[in-house]
GROMACS .gro file of C-alpha atoms in nm:
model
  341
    1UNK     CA    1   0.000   0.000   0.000
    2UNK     CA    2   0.142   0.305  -0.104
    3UNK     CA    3   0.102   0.546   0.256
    4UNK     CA    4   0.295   0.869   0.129
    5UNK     CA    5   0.456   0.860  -0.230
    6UNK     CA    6   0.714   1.084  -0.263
    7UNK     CA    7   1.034   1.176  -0.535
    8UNK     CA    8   1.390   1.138  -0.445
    9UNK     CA    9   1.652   1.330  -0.682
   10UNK     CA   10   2.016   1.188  -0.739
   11UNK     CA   11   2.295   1.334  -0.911
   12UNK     CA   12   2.598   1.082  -1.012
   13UNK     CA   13   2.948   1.158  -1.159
   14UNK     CA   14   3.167   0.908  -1.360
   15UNK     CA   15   3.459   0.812  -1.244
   16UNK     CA   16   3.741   0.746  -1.450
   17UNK     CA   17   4.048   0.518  -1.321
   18UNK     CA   18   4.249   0.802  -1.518
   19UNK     CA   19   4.171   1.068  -1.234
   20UNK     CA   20   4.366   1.305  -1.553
   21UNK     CA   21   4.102   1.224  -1.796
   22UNK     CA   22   3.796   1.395  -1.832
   23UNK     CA   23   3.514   1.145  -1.942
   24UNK     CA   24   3.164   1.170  -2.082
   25UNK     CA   25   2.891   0.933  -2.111
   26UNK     CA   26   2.974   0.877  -2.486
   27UNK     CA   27   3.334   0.788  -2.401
   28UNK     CA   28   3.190   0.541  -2.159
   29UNK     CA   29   2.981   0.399  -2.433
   30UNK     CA   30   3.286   0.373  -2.632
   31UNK     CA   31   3.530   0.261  -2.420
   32UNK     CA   32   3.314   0.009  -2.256
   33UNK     CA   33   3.021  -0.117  -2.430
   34UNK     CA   34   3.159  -0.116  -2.827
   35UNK     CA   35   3.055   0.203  -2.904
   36UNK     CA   36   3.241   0.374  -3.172
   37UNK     CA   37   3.325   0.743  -3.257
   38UNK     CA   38   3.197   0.741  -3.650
   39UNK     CA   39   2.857   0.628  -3.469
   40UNK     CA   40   2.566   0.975  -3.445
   41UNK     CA   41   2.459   1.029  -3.108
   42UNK     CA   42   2.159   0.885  -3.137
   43UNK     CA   43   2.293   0.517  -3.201
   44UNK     CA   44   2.535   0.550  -2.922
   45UNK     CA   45   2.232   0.667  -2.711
   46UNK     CA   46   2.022   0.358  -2.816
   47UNK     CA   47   2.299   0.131  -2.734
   48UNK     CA   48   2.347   0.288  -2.358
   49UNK     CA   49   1.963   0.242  -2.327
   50UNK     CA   50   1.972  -0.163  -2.426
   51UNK     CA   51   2.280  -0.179  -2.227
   52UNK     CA   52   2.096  -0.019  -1.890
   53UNK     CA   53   1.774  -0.262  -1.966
   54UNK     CA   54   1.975  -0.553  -1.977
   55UNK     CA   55   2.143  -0.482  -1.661
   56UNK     CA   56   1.844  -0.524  -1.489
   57UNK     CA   57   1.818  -0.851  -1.495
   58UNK     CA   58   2.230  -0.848  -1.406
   59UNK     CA   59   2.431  -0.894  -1.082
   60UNK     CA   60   2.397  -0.497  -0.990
   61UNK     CA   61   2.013  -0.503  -0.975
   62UNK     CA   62   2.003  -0.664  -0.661
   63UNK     CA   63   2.155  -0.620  -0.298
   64UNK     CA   64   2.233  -0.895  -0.043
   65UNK     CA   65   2.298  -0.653   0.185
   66UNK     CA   66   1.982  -0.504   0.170
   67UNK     CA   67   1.759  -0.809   0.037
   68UNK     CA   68   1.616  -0.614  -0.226
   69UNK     CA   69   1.628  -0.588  -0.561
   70UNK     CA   70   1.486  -0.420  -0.922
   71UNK     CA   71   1.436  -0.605  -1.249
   72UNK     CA   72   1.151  -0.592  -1.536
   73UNK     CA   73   0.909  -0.882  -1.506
   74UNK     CA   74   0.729  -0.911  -1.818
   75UNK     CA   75   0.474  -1.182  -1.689
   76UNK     CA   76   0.184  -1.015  -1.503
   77UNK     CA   77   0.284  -0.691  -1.564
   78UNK     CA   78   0.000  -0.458  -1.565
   79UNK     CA   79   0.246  -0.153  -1.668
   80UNK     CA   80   0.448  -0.346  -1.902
   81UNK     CA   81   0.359  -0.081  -2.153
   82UNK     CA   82   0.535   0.176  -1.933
   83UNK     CA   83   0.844   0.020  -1.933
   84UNK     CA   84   1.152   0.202  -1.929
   85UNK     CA   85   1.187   0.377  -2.321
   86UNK     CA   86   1.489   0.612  -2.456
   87UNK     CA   87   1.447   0.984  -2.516
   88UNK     CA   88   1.763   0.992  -2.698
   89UNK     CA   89   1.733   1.384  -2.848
   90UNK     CA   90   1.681   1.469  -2.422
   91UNK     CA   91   1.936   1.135  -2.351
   92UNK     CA   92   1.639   1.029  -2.087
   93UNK     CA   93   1.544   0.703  -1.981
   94UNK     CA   94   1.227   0.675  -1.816
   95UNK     CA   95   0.913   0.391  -1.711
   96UNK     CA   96   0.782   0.214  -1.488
   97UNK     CA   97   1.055  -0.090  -1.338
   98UNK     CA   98   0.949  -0.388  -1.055
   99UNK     CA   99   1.133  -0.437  -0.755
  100UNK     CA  100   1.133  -0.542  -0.385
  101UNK     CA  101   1.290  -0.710  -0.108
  102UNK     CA  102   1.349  -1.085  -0.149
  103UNK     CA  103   1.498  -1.348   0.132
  104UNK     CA  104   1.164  -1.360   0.366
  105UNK     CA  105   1.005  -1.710   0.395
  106UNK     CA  106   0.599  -1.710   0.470
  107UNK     CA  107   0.289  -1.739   0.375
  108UNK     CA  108   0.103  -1.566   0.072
  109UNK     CA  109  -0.310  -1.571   0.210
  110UNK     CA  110  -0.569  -1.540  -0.044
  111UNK     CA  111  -0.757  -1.249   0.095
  112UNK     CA  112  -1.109  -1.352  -0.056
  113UNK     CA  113  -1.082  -1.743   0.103
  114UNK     CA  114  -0.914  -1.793   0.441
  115UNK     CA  115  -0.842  -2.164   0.292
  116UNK     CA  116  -0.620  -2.088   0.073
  117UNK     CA  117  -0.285  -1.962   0.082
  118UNK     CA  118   0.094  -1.992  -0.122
  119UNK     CA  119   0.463  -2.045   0.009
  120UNK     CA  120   0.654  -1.762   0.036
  121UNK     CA  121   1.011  -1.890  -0.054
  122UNK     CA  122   1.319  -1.703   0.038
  123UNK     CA  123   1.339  -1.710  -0.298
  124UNK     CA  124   1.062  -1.499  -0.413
  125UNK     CA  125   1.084  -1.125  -0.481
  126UNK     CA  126   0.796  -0.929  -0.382
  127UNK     CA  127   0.742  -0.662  -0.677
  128UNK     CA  128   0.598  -0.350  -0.656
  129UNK     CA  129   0.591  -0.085  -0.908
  130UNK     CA  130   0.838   0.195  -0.945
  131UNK     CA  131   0.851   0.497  -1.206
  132UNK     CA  132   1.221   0.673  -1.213
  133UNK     CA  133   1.363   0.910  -1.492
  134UNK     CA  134   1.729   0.881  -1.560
  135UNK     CA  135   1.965   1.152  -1.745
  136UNK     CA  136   2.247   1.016  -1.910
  137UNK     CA  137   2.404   1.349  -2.095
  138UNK     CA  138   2.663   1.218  -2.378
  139UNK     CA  139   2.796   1.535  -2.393
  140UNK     CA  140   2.881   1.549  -1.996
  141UNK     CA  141   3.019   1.356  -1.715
  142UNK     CA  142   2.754   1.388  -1.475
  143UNK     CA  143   2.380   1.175  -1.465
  144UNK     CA  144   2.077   1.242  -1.273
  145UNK     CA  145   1.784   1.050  -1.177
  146UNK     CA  146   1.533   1.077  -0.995
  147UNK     CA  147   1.251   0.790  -0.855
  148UNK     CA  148   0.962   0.743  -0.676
  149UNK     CA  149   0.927   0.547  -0.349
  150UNK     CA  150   0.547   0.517  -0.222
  151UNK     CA  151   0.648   0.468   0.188
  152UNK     CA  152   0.986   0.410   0.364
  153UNK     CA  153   0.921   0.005   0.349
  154UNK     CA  154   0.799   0.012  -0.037
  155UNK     CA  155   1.145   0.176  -0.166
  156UNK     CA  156   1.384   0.102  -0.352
  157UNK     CA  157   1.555   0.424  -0.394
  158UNK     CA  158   1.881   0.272  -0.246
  159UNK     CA  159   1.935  -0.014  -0.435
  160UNK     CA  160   1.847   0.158  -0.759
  161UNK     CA  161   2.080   0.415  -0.676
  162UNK     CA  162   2.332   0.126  -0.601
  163UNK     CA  163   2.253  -0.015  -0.947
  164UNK     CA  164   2.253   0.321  -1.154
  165UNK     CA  165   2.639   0.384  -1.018
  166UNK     CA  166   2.760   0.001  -1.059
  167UNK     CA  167   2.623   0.021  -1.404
  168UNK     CA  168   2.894   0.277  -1.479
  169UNK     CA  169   3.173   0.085  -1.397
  170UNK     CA  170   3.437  -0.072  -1.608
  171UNK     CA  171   3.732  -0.170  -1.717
  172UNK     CA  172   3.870   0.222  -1.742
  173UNK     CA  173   3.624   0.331  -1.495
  174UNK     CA  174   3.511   0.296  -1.097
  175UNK     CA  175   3.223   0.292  -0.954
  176UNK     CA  176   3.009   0.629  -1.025
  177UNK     CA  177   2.963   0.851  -0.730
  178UNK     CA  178   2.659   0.928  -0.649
  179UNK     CA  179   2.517   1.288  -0.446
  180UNK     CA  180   2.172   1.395  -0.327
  181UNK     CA  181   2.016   1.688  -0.472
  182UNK     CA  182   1.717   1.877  -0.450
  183UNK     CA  183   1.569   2.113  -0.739
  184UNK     CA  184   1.566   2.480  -0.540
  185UNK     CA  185   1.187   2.528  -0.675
  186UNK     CA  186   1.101   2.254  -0.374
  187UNK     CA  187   1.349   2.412  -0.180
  188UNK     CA  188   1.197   2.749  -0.163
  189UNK     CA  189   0.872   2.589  -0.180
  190UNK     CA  190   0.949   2.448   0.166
  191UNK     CA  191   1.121   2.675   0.333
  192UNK     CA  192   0.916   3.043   0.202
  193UNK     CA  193   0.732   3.182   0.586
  194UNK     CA  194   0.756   2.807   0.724
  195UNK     CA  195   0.847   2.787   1.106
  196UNK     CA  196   1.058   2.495   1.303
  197UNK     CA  197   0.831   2.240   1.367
  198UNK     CA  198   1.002   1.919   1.519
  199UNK     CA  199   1.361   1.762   1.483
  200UNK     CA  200   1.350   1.376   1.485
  201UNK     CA  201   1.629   1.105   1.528
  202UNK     CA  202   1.548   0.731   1.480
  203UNK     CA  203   1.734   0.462   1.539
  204UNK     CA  204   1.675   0.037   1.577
  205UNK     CA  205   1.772  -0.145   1.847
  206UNK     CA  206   1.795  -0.529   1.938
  207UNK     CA  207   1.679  -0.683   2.289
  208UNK     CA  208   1.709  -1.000   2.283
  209UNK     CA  209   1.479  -1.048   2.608
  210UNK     CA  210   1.249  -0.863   2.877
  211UNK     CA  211   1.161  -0.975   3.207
  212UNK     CA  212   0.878  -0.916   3.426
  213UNK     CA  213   0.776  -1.115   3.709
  214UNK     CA  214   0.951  -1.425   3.588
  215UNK     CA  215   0.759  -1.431   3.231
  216UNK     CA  216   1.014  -1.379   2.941
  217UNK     CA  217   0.980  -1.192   2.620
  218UNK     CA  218   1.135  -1.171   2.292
  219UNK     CA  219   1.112  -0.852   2.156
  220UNK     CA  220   1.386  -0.862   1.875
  221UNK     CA  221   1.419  -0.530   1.681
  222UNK     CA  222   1.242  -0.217   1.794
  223UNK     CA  223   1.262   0.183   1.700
  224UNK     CA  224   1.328   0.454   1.956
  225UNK     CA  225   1.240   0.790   1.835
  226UNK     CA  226   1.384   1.106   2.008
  227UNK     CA  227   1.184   1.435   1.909
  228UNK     CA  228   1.312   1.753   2.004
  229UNK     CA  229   1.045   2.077   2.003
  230UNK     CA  230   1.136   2.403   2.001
  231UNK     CA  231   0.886   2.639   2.270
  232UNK     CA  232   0.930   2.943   2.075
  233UNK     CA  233   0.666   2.836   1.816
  234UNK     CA  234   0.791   3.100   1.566
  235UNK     CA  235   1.157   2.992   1.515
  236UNK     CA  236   1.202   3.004   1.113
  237UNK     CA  237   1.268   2.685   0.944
  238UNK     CA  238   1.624   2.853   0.831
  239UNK     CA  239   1.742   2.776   1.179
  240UNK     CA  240   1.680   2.444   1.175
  241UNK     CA  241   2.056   2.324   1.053
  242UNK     CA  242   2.165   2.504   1.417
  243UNK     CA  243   1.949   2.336   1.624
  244UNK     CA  244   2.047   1.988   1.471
  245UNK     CA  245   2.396   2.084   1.549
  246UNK     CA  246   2.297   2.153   1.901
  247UNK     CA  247   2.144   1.839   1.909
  248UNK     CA  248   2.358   1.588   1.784
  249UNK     CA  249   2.593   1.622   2.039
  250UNK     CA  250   2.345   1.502   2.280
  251UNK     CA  251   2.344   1.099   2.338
  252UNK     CA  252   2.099   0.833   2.452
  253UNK     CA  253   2.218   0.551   2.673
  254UNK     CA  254   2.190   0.216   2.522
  255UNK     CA  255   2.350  -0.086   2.789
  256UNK     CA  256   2.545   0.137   2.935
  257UNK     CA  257   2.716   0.277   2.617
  258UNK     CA  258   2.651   0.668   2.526
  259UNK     CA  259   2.533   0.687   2.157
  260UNK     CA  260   2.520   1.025   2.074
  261UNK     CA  261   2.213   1.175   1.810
  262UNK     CA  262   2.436   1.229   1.533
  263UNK     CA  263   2.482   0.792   1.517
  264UNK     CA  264   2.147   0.733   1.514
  265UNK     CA  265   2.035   0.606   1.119
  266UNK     CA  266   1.759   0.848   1.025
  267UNK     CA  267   1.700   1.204   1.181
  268UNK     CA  268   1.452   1.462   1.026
  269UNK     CA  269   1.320   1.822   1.113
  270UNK     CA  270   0.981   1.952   0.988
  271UNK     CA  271   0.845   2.282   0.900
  272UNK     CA  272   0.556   2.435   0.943
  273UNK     CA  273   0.366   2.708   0.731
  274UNK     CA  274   0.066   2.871   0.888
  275UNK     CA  275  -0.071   3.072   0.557
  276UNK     CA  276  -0.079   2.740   0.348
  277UNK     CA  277  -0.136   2.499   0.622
  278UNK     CA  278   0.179   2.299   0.499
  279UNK     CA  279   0.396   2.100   0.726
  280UNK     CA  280   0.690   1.953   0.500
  281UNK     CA  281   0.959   1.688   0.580
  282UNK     CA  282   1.345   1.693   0.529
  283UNK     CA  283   1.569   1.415   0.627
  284UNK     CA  284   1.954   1.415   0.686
  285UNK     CA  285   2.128   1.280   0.419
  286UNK     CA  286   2.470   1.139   0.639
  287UNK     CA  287   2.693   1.103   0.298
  288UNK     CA  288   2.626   1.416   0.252
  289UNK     CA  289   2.586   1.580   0.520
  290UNK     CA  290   2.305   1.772   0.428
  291UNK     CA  291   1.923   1.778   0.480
  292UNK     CA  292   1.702   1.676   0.164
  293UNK     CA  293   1.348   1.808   0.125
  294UNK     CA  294   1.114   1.551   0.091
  295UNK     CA  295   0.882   1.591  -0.209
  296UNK     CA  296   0.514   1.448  -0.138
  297UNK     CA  297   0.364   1.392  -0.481
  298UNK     CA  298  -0.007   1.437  -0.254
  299UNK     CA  299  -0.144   1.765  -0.470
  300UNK     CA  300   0.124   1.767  -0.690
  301UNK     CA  301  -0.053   1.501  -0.938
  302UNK     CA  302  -0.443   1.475  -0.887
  303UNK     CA  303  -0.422   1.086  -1.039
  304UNK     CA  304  -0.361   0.748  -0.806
  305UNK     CA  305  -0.461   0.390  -0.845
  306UNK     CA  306  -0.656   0.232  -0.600
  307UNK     CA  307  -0.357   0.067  -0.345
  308UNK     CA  308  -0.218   0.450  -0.356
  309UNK     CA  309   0.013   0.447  -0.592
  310UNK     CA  310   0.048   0.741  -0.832
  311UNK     CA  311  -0.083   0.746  -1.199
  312UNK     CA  312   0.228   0.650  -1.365
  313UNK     CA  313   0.109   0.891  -1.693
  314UNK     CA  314   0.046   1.130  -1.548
  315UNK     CA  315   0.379   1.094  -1.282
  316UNK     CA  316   0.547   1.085  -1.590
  317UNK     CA  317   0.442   1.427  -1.736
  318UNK     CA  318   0.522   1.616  -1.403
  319UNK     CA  319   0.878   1.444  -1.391
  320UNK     CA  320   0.913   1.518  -1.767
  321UNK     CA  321   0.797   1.905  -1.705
  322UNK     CA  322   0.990   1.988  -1.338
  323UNK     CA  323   1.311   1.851  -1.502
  324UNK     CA  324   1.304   2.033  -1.889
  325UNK     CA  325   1.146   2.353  -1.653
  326UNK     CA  326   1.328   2.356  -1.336
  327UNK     CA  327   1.624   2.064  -1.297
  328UNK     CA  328   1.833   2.079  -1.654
  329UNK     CA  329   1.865   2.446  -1.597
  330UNK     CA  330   2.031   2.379  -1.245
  331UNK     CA  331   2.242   2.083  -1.327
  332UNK     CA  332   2.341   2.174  -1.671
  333UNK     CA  333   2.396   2.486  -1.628
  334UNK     CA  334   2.662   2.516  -1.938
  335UNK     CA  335   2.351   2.380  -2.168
  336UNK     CA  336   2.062   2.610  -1.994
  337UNK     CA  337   2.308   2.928  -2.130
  338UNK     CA  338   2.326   2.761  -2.419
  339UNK     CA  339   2.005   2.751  -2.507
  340UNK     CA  340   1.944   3.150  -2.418
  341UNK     CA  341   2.192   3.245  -2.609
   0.00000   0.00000   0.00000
């Protein structure tokens, strides 16, 4: 069930083994999947694209680590039509991908006979449906992407972003490095007369047992949430960086080891705007080191299937629009003069 969809924004830059060489996505092509240089764009485009849709069903598209993984499952496919396609004039690659975590072992129940039910092997990938758009310039040495997640459990942000970046490696080049990154419309958007709301840190712990008059419980894994509110109710969401330093500093006791804030695996701060009755998320992005506005897609598209998910058309169009309107300009900046002039 989709709770909250949202889009999450990547940039990545190649990274040659020949830190003196500057490379481009059409070098890559060349030097690593049998591109050549008499080739027009547009075939060398085209082969990138078959080369990135055969890689999902490769060793990169999935993550032991994280027992998830992203492929394109033709069988029972009800957006097999959106599957990803090549833009090569705008060198996009967009549609609608599967993916999931895999490594569980259950029970499937039938939900209309209480009878009847499937194995659940360890196995078996449970697939969802994911839209992302992906920017592969062959003119430049830096991608973007961006991709939808539709809750913190139904994501697969991180091991797509683990894929997109393995992809690029090679025989003449590491592993791409990958950045957050935010277009500044959302930015603004967030930030323009909102207030500090709350700052969050989360982290899981593992107790193995609990006691209480003799009976014994196994609790395993468990969240604790600390949530720090500001009584000055009109602090502006600018400030909110400063009181996160203040903050994590401070540490929580866990058997009888100090773990300060800063440790814990997610923190967060809100905002609050009182003349559009907004509150709006942004979470700490540790590589980083830098908070990330989360973008809702609730009234940004008007369109969502029936389990929550978002209207994959129409997702499309607003990805397609905020990137030619807001995101080229910001990360190409050499091609949005360009085009002025």
């Amino acid at each position: 069930m989709a709770t909250n969809p949202k889009l999450e924004f990547y940039c990545f830059e190649l990274a040659p083994k020949n830190e003196d060489e500057e490379k481009t996505f059409k070098d890559f092509i060349i030097d690593e999947l049998g591109g050549r240089r008499s080739h027009s764009d547009h075939q060398l485009f085209i082969r990138c694209y078959d080369y990135f849709v055969k890689q999902l069903s490769g060793e990169h598209a999935k993550d032991d680590k994280l027992k998830k993984r992203v492929k394109l499952e033709k069988k029972n496919n009800k957006h097999y039509s959106k599957r990803p396609s090549a833009s090569a004039e705008n060198y996009i690659i967009s549609g609608v991908i599967n993916g999931g975590p895999y490594g569980r072992d259950g029970l499937i129940s039938k939900s209309d006979d209480d009878n009847d039910n499937d194995p659940l092997k360890e196995t078996n990938t449970i697939l969802s449906y994911f839209y992302f758009l992906a920017y592969l310039p062959l003119d430049y040495d830096k991608g973007f992407f961006m991709i939808h997640s539709n809750s913190n459990d139904d994501s697969i942000t991180r091991v797509f972003k683990g894929f997109i970046t393995k992809i690029f490696k090679g025989k003449y080049y590491n592993t791409a490095r990958p950045s957050s990154y935010c277009p500044q419309i959302f930015k603004d958007d967030f930030k323009e007369g909102a207030v500090l709301g709350t700052v969050q840190f989360q982290n899981t712990f593992v107790e193995n047992t609990f006691s209480t008059n003799e009976s014994y419980y196994d609790f395993g894994a468990y969240d604790i949430k600390i949530i720090a509110t500001p009584k000055n109710k009109s602090v502006p969401a600018e400030a909110a960086p400063g009181f996160f330093e203040i903050l994590r500093k401070k540490s929580f006791v866990f058997r009888d080891k100090n773990i300060n804030l800063e440790e814990f695996e997610k923190a967060n701060y809100t905002t609050k705007n009182k003349k559009s009755k907004t509150e709006r998320t942004f979470e700490w992005n540790k590589s980083d080191h830098d908070f990330v506005p989360v973008v809702q897609l609730k009234n940004r598209i008007n369109s969502f299937y029936p389990d929550g998910t978002p209207d994959f058309v129409e997702l499309h169009q607003f990805c397609i629009d905020i990137f030619h309107n807001e995101i080229i300009g910001e990360i190409r900046p050499d091609s949005y003069v360009a085009k002025l002039i």
